[in-house]
C-alpha positions as a printed NumPy array, in Angstrom:
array([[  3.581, -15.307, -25.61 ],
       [  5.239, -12.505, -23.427],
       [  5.096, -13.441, -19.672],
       [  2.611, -11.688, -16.62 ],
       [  3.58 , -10.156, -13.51 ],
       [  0.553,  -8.919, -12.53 ],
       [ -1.096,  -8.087,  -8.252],
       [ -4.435,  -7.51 ,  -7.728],
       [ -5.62 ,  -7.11 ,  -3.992],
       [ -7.82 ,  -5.83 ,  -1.645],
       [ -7.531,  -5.669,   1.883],
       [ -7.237,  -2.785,   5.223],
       [ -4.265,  -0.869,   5.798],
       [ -2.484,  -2.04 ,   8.842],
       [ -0.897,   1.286,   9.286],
       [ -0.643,   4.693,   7.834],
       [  1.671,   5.093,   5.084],
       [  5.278,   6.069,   5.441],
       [  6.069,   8.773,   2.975],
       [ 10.086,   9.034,   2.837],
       [ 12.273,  10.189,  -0.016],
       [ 14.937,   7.668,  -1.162],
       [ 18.346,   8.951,  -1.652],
       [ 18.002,   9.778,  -5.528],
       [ 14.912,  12.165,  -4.604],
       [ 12.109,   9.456,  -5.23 ],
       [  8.671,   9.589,  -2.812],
       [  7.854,   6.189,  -1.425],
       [  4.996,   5.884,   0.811],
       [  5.243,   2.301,   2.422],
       [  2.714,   0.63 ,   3.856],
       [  0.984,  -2.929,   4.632],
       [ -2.677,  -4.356,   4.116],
       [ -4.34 ,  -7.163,   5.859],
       [ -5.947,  -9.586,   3.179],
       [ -8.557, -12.066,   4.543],
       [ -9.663, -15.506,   2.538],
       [-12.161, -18.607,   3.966],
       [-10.625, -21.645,   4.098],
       [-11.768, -25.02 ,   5.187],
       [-10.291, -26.405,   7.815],
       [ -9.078, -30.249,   8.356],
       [-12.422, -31.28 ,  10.706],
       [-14.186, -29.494,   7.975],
       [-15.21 , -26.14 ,   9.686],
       [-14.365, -22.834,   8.132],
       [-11.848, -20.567,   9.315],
       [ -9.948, -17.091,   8.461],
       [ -6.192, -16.831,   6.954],
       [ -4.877, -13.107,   7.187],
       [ -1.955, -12.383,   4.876],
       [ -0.349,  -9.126,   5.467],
       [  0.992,  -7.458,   2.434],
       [  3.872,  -5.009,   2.704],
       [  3.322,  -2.397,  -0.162],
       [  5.114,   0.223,  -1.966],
       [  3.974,   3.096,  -4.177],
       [  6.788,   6.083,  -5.899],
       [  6.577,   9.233,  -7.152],
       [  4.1  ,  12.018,  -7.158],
       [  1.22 ,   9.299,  -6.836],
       [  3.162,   8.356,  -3.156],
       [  3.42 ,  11.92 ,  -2.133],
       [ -0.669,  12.299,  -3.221],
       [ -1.491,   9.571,  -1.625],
       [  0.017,   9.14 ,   1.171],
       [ -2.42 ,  11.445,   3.157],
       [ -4.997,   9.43 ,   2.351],
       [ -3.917,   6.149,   3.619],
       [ -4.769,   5.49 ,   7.004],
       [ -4.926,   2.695,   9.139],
       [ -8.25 ,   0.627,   8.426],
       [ -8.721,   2.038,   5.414],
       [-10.174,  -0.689,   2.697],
       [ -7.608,  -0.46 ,  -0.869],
       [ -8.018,  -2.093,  -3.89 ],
       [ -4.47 ,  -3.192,  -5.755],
       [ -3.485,  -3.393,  -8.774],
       [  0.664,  -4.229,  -8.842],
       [  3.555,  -6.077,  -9.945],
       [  6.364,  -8.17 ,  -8.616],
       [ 10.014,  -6.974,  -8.44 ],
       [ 13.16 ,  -8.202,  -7.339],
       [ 15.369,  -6.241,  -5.491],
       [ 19.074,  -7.148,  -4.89 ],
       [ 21.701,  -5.346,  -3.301],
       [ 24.956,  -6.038,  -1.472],
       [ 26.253,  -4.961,   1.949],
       [ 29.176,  -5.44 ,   4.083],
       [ 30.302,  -7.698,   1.545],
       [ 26.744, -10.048,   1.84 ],
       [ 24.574, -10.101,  -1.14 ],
       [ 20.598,  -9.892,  -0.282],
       [ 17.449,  -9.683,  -2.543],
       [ 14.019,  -9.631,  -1.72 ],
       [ 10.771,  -9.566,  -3.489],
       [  8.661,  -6.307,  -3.525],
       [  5.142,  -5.548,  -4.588],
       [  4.891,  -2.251,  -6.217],
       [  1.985,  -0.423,  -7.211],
       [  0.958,   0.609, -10.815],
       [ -3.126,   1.449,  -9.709],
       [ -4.544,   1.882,  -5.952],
       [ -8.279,   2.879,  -5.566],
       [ -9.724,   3.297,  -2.607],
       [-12.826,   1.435,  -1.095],
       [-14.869,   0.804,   2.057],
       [-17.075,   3.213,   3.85 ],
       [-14.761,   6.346,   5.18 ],
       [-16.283,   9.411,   6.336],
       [-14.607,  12.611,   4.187],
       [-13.974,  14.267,   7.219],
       [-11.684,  11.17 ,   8.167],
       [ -9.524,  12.66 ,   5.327],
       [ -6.505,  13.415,   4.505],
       [ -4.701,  13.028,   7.835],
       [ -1.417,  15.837,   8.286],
       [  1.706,  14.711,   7.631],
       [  4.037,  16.091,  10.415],
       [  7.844,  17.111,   8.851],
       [  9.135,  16.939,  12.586],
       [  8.233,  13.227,  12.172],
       [ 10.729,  13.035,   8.543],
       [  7.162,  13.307,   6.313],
       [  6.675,  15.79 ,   3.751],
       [  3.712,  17.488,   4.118],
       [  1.382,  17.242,   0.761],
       [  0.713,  19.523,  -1.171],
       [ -1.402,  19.427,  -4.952],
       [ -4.78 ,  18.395,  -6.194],
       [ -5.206,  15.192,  -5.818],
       [ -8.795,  13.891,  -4.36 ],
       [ -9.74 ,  10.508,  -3.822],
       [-13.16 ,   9.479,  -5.265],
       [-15.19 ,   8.052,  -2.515],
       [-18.252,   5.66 ,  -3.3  ],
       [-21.067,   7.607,  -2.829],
       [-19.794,  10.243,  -5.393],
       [-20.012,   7.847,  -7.598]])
């Protein structure tokens, strides 16, 4: 039996995405979601946890998307888990990512609300290409 690494969540942007290109010429458009869950608390009320997610998509998917990723904006997740290590000044550090392989969105957006303008003055790349996000009520 092979092992899983599988992510799925759904939660609000925090933020708008961060498009940047890495060194090697790689998109990433980072960004974070707020996840909410019940639980019950110890004098048996019920209560909200938040978990905020730090997320990171590459490629020509990042660049497509990142427009579209706002702040308050409702995602749905699909991702794995990967290590990263690296070594600086002579200190070794690693830290888990979460990186996306699917990302649909959700929640009740207005079109006009879409896509916001990247600014290059700000370091973002403005998009460009064909993508269009499939809102519910096309569907």
């Amino acid at each position: 039996m092979s092992d899983t690494n599988k992510v799925f969540i759904m939660g609000r942007l925090t933020r708008d995405a961060q498009l940047r290109t890495s060194p090697n010429g790689v998109e990433t458009a980072h960004f974070s979601i707020a996840n909410n869950r019940s639980k019950k608390n110890p004098d048996g009320t019920w209560g909200q946890v938040v978990n905020f997610i730090d997320l990171t998509l590459y490629g020509d998917r990042a660049k497509a998307t990142a427009p579209y990723l706002i702040q308050g904006q409702q995602v749905f997740i699909e991702a794995h888990l990967a290590q990263k290590r690296w070594e600086k000044d002579g200190k070794k550090f690693q830290r888990l990512e979460v990186e996306i392989d699917d990302l649909k969105f959700s929640g009740r957006y207005q079109k006009s609300d879409f896509p916001r303008e990247l600014k290059p003055e700000e370091g973002e790349i403005v998009t460009e290409g064909n993508f269009q996000p499939v809102f519910e009520e096309e569907c």
